[in-house]
PDB file of C-alpha atoms in Angstrom:
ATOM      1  CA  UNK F   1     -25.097  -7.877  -9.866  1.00  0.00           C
ATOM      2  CA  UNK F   2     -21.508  -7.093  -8.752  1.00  0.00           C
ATOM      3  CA  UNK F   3     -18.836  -9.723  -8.703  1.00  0.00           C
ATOM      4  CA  UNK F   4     -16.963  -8.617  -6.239  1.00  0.00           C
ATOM      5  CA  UNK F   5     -18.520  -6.056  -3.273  1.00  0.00           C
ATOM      6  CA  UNK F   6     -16.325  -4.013  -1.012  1.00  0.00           C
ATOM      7  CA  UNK F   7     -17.768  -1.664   1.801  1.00  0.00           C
ATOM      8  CA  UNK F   8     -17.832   1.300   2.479  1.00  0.00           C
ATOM      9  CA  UNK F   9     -16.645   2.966  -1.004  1.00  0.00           C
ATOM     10  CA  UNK F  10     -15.417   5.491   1.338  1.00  0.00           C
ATOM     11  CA  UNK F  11     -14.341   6.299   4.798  1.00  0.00           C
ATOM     12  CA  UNK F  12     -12.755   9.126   6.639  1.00  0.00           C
ATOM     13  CA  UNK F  13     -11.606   8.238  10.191  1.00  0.00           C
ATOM     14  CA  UNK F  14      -9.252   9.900  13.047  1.00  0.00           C
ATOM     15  CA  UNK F  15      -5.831   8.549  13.339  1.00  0.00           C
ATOM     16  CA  UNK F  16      -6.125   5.851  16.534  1.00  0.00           C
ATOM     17  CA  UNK F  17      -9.597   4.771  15.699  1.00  0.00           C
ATOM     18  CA  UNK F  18      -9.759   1.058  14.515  1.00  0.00           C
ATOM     19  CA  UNK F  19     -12.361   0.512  11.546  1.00  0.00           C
ATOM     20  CA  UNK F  20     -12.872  -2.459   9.281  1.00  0.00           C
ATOM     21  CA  UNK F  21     -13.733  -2.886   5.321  1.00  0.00           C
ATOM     22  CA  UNK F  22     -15.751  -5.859   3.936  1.00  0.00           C
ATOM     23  CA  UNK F  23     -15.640  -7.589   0.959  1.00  0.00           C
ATOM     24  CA  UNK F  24     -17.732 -10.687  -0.550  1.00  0.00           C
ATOM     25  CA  UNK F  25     -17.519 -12.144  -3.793  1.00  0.00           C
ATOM     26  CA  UNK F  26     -20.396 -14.137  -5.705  1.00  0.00           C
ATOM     27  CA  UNK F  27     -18.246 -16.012  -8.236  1.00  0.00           C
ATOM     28  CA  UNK F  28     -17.491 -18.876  -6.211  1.00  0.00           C
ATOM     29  CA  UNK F  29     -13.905 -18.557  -6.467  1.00  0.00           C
ATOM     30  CA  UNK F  30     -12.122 -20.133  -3.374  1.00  0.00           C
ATOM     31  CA  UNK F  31      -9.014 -17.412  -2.660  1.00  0.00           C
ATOM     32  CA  UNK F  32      -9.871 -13.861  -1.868  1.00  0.00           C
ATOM     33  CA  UNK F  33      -6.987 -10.605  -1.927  1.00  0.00           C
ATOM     34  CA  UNK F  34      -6.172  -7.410  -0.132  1.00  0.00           C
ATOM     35  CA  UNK F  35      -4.085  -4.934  -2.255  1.00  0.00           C
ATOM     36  CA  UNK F  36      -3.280  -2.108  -1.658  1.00  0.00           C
ATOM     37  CA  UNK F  37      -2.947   1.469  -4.057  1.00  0.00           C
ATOM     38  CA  UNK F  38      -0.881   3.924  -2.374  1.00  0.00           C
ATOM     39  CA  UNK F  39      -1.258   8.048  -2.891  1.00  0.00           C
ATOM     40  CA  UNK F  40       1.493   7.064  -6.220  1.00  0.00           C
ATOM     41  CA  UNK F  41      -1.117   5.044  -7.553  1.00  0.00           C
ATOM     42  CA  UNK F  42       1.067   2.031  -6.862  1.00  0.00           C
ATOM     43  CA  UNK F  43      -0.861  -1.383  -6.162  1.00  0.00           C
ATOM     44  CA  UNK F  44       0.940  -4.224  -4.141  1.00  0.00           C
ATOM     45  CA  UNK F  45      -0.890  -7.282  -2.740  1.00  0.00           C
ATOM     46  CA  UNK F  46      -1.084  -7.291   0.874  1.00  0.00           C
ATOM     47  CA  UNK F  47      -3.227 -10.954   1.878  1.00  0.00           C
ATOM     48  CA  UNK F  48      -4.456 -13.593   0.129  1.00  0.00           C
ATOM     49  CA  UNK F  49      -6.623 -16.199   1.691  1.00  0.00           C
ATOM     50  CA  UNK F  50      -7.290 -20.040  -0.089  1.00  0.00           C
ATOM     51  CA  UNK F  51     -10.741 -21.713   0.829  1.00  0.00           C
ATOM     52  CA  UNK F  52      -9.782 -19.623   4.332  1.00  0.00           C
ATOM     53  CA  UNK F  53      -6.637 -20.297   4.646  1.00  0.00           C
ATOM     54  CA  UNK F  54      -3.826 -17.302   4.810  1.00  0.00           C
ATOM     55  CA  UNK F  55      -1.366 -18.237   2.135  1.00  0.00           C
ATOM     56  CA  UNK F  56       0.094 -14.809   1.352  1.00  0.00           C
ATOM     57  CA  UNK F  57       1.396 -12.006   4.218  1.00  0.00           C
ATOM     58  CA  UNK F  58       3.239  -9.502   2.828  1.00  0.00           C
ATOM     59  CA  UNK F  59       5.490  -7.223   5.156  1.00  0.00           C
ATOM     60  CA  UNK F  60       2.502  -5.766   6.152  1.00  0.00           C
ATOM     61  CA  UNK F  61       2.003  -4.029  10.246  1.00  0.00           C
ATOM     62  CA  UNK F  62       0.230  -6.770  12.384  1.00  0.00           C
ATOM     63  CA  UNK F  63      -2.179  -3.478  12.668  1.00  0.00           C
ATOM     64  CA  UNK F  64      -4.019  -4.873   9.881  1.00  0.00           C
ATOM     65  CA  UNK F  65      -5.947  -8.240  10.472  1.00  0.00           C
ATOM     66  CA  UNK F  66      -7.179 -10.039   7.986  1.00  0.00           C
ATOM     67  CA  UNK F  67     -10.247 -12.218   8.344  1.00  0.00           C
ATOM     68  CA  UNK F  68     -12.292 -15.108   6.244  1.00  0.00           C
ATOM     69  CA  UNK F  69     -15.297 -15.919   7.716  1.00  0.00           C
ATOM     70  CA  UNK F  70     -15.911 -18.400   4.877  1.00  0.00           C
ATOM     71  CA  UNK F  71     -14.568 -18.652   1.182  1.00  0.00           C
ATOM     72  CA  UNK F  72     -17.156 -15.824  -0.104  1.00  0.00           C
ATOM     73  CA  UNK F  73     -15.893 -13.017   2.343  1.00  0.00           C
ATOM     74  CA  UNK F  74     -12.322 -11.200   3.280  1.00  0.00           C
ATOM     75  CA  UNK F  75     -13.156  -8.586   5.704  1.00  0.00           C
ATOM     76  CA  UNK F  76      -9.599  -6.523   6.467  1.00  0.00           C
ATOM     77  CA  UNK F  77      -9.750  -4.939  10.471  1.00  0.00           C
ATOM     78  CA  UNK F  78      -6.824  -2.286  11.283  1.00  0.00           C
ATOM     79  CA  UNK F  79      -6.603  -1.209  14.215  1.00  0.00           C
ATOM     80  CA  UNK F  80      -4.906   2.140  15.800  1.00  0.00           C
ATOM     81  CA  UNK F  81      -4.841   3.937  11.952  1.00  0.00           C
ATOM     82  CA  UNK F  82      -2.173   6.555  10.878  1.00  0.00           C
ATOM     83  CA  UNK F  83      -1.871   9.314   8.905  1.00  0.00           C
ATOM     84  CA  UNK F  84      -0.052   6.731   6.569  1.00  0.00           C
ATOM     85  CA  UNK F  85      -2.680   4.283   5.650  1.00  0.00           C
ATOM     86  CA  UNK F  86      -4.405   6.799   3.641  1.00  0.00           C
ATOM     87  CA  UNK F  87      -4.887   4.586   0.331  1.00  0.00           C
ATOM     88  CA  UNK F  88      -7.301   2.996  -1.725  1.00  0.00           C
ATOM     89  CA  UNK F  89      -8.113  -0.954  -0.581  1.00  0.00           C
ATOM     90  CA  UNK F  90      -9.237  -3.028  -3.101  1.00  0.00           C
ATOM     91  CA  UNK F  91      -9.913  -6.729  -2.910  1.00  0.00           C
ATOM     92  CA  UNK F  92     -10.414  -9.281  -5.247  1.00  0.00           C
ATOM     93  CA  UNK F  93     -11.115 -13.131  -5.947  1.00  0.00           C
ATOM     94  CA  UNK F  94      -9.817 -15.841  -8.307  1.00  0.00           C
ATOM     95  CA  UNK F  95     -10.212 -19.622  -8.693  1.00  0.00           C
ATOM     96  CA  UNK F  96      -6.789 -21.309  -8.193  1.00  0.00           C
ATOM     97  CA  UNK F  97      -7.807 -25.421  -8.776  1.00  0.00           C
ATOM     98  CA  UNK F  98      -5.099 -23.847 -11.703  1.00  0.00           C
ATOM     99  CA  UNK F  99      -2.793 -20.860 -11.647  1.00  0.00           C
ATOM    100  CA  UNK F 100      -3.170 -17.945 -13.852  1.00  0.00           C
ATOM    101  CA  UNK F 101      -6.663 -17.581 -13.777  1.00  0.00           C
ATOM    102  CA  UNK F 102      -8.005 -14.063 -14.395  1.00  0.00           C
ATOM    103  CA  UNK F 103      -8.671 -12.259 -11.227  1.00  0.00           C
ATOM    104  CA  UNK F 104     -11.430 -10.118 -10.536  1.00  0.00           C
ATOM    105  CA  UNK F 105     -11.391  -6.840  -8.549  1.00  0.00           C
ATOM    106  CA  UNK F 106     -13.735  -4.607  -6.163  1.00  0.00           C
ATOM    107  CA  UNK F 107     -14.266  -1.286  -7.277  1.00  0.00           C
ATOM    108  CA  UNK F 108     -12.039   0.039  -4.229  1.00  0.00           C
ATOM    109  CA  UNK F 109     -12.327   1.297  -0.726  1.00  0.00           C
ATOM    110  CA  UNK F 110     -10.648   4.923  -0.107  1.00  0.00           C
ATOM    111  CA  UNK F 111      -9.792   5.343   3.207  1.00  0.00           C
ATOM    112  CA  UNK F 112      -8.550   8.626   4.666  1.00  0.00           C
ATOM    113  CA  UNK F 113      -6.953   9.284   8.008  1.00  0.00           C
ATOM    114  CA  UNK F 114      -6.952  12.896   9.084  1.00  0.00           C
TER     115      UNK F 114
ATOM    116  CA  UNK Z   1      12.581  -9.508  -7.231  1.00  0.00           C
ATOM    117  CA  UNK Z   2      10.059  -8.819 -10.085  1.00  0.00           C
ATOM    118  CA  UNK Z   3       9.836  -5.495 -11.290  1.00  0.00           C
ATOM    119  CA  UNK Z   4       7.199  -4.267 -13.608  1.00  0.00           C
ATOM    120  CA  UNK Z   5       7.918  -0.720 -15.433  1.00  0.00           C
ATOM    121  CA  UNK Z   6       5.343   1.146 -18.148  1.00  0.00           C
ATOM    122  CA  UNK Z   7       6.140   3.601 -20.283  1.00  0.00           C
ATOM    123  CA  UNK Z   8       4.913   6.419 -21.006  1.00  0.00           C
ATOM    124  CA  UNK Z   9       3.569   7.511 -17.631  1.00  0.00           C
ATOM    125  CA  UNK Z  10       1.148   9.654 -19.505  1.00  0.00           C
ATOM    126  CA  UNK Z  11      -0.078   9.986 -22.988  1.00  0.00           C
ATOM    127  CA  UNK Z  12      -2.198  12.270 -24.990  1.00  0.00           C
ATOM    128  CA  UNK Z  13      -3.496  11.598 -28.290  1.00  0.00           C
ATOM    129  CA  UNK Z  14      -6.444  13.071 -30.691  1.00  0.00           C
ATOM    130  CA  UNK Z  15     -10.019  10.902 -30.996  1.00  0.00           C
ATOM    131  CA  UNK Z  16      -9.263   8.078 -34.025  1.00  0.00           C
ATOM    132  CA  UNK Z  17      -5.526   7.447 -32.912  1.00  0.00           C
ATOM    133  CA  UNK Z  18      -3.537   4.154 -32.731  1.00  0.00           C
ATOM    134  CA  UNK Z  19      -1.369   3.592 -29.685  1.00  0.00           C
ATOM    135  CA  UNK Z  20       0.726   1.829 -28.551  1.00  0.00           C
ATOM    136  CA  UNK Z  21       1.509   1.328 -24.550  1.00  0.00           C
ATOM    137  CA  UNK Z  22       4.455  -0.551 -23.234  1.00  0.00           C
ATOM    138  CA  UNK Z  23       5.181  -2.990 -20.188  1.00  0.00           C
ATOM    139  CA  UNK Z  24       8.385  -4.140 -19.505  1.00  0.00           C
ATOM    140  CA  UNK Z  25       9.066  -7.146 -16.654  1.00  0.00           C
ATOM    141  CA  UNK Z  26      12.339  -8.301 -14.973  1.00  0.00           C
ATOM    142  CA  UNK Z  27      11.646 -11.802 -14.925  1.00  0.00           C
ATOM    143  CA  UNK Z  28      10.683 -14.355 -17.068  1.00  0.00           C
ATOM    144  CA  UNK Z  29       9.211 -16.846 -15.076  1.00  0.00           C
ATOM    145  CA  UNK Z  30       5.378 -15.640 -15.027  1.00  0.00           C
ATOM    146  CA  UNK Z  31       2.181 -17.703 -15.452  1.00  0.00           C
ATOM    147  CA  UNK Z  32       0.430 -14.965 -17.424  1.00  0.00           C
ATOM    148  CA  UNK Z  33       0.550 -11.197 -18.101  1.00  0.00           C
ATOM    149  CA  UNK Z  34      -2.902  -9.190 -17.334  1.00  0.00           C
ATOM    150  CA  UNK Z  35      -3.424  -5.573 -18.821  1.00  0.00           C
ATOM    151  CA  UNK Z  36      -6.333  -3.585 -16.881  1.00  0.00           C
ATOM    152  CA  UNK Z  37      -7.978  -0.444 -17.064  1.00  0.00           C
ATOM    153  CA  UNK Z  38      -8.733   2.276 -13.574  1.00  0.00           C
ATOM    154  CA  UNK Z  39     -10.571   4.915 -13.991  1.00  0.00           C
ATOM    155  CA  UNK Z  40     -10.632   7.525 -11.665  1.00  0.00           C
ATOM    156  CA  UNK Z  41     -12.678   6.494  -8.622  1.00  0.00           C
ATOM    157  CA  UNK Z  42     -12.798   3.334 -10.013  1.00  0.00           C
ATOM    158  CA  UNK Z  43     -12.106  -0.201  -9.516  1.00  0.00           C
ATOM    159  CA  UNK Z  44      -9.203  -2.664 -11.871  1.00  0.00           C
ATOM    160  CA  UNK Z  45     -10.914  -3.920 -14.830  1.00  0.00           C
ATOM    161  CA  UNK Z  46      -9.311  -6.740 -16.694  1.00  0.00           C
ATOM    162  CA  UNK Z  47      -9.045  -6.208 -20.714  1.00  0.00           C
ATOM    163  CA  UNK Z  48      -7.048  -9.326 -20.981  1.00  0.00           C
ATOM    164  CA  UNK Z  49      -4.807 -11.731 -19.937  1.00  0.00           C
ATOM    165  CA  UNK Z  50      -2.006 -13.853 -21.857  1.00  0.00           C
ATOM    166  CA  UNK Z  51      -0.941 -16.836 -20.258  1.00  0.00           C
ATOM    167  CA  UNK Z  52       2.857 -17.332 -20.439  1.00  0.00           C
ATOM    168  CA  UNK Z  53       2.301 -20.078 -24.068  1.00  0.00           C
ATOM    169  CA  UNK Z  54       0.461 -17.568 -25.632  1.00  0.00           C
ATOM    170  CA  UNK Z  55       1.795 -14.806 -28.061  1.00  0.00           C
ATOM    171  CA  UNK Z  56      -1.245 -12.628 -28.273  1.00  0.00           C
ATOM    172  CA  UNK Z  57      -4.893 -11.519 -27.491  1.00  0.00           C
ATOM    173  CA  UNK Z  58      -7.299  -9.950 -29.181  1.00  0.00           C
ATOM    174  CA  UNK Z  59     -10.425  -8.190 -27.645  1.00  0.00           C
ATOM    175  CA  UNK Z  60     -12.592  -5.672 -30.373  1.00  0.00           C
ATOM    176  CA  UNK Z  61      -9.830  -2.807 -31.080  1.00  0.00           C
ATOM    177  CA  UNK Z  62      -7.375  -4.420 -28.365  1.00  0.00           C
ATOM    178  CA  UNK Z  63      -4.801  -6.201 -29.482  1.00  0.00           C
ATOM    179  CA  UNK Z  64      -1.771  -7.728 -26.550  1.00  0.00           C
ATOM    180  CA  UNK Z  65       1.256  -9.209 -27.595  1.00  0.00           C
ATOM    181  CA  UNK Z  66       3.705 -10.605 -24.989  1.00  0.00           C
ATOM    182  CA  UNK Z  67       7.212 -11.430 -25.672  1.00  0.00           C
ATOM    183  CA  UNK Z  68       8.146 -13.518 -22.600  1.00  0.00           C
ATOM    184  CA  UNK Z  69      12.007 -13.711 -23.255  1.00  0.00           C
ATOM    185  CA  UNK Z  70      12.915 -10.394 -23.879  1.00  0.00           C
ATOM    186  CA  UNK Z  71      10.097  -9.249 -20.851  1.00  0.00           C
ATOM    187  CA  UNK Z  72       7.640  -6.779 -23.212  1.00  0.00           C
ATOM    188  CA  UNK Z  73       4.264  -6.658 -23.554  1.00  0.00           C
ATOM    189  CA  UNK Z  74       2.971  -4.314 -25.397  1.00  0.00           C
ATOM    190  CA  UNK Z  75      -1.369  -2.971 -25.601  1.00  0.00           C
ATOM    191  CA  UNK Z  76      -2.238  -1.688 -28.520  1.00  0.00           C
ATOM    192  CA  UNK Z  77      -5.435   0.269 -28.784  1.00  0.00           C
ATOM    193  CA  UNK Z  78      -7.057   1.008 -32.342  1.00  0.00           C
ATOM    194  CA  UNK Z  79      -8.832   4.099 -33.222  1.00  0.00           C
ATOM    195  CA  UNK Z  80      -8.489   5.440 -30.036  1.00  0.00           C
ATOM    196  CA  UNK Z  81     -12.270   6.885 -28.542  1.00  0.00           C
ATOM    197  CA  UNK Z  82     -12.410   9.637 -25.859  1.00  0.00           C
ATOM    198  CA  UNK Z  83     -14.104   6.413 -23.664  1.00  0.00           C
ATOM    199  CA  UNK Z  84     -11.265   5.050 -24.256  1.00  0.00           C
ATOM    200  CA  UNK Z  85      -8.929   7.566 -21.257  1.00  0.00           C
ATOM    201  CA  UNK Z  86      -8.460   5.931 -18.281  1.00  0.00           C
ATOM    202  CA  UNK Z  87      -5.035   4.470 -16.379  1.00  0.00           C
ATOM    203  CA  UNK Z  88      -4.019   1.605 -18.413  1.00  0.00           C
ATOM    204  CA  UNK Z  89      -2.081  -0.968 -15.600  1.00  0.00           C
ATOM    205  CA  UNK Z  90       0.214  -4.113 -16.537  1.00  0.00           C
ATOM    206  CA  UNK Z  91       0.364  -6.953 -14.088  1.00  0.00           C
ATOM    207  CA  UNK Z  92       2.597  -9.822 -13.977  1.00  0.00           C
ATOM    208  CA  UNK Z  93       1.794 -13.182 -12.154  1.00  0.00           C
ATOM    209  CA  UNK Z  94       4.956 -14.590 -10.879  1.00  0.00           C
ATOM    210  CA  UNK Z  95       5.527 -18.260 -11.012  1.00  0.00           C
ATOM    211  CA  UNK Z  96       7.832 -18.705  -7.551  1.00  0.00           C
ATOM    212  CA  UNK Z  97       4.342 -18.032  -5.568  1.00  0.00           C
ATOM    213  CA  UNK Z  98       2.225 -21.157  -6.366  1.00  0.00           C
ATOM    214  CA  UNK Z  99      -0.722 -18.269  -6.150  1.00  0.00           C
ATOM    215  CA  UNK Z 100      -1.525 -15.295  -7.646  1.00  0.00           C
ATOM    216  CA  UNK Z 101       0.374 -12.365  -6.408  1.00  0.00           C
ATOM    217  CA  UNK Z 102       0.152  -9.941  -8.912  1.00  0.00           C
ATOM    218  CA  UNK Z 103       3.290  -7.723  -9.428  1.00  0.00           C
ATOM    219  CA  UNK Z 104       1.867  -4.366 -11.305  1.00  0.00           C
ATOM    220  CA  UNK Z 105       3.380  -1.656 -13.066  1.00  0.00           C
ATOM    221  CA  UNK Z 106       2.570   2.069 -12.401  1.00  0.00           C
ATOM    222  CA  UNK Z 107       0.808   2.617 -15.167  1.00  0.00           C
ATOM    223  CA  UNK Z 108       0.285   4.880 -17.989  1.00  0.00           C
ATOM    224  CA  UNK Z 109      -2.684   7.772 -17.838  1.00  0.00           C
ATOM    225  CA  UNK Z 110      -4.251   8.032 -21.463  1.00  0.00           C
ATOM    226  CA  UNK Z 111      -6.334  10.815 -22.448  1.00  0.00           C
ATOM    227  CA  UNK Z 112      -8.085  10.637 -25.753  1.00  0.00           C
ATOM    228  CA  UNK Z 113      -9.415  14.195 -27.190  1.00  0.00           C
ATOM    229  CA  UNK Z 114     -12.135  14.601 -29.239  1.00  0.00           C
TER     230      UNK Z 114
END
């Protein structure tokens, strides 16, 4: 019973085509991530959605849109993909009625643009 | 600007080892400190978190310390297992955010022989 679902695990697309990744989280936490791991292995946090709400937008291309249906879910659209979004997506959920609470990841998304 | 640095980048050690990995942060002022594990094709799994009051955690042969002031944390792992190789990553939670944006290290990629 996974925590935190992402989908697909994998994708290979053409650079222009626009495709989209799901996630959904059963933990009832109420704010959702994007990060991002690039081919260094480097993660940075690229959204971050409260009970909906964007609270975090990194300098990230308006190429990528972000979108909370509702509190469980943090689907992440991008549109016109390049060579250099190649990367592993993972999202991941947290409760914040307090800060530092542990946050829980997906098991990734690895996107490749050819 | 936070900046998170691990070292070693990569370490190799025989089956029944102790080790010691090493995180480093630029700026104090963090609600907690989070050690994970990645393992290849994998998703982040949290080993354990040490909120910014605490000292230390303990989980079976993990032991984290944090030292706020001077910016170390250190993970140490107790007869090491050949289970046990995977990328070890340190994340930060910065306090200026009011949410979590996690600020992570690169990592160190242990391999335990048997």
């Amino acid at each position: 019973d996974t925590a935190v679902s992402q989908t697909p695990k994998y994708l290979v697309t053409q650079m222009g085509n626009d495709k989209s990744i799901k996630c959904e989280q059963n933990l009832g936490h109420d704010t959702m991530y994007w990060y991002k791991q690039d081919s260094k292995k480097f993660l940075k946090i690229m959204f971050s959605y409260n009970n909906k709400e964007l609270i975090i937008n990194e300098t990230v291309p308006n190429r990528f849109s972000p979108k909370s249906p509702d509190k469980a879910h943090l689907n992440l659209h991008i549109n016109s993909l390049e060579l250099g979004d190649s990367a592993v997506y993972f999202c991941a959920s947290s409760q914040e009625d307090q800060p530092g609470n542990t946050i829980y990841f997906g098991e990734g998304s690895w996107l490749t643009v050819v | 600007k936070q900046e998170v640095t691990q070292i070693p980048a990569a370490l190799s050690v025989p089956e029944g080892e102790n080790l010691v990995l090493n995180c480093s942060f630029t700026d104090s002022a963090i609600y907690n400190l989070q050690w994970f594990r990645q393992d290849p094709g994998k998703g982040l799994t949290s080993l354990l978190l040490i909120q910014s009051s605490q000292r230390e955690q303990t989980s079976g042969r993990l032991n984290a310390s944090l030292d706020k002031s001077s910016g170390r944390s250190t993970l140490y792992i107790a007869a090491s297992q050949p289970g046990d190789s995977a990328t070890y990553l340190c994340a930060v939670n910065p306090k200026n955010t009011g949410f979590q944006k996690l600020v992570f290290g690169t990592g160190t990629r242990l391999l335990v022989s048997p």
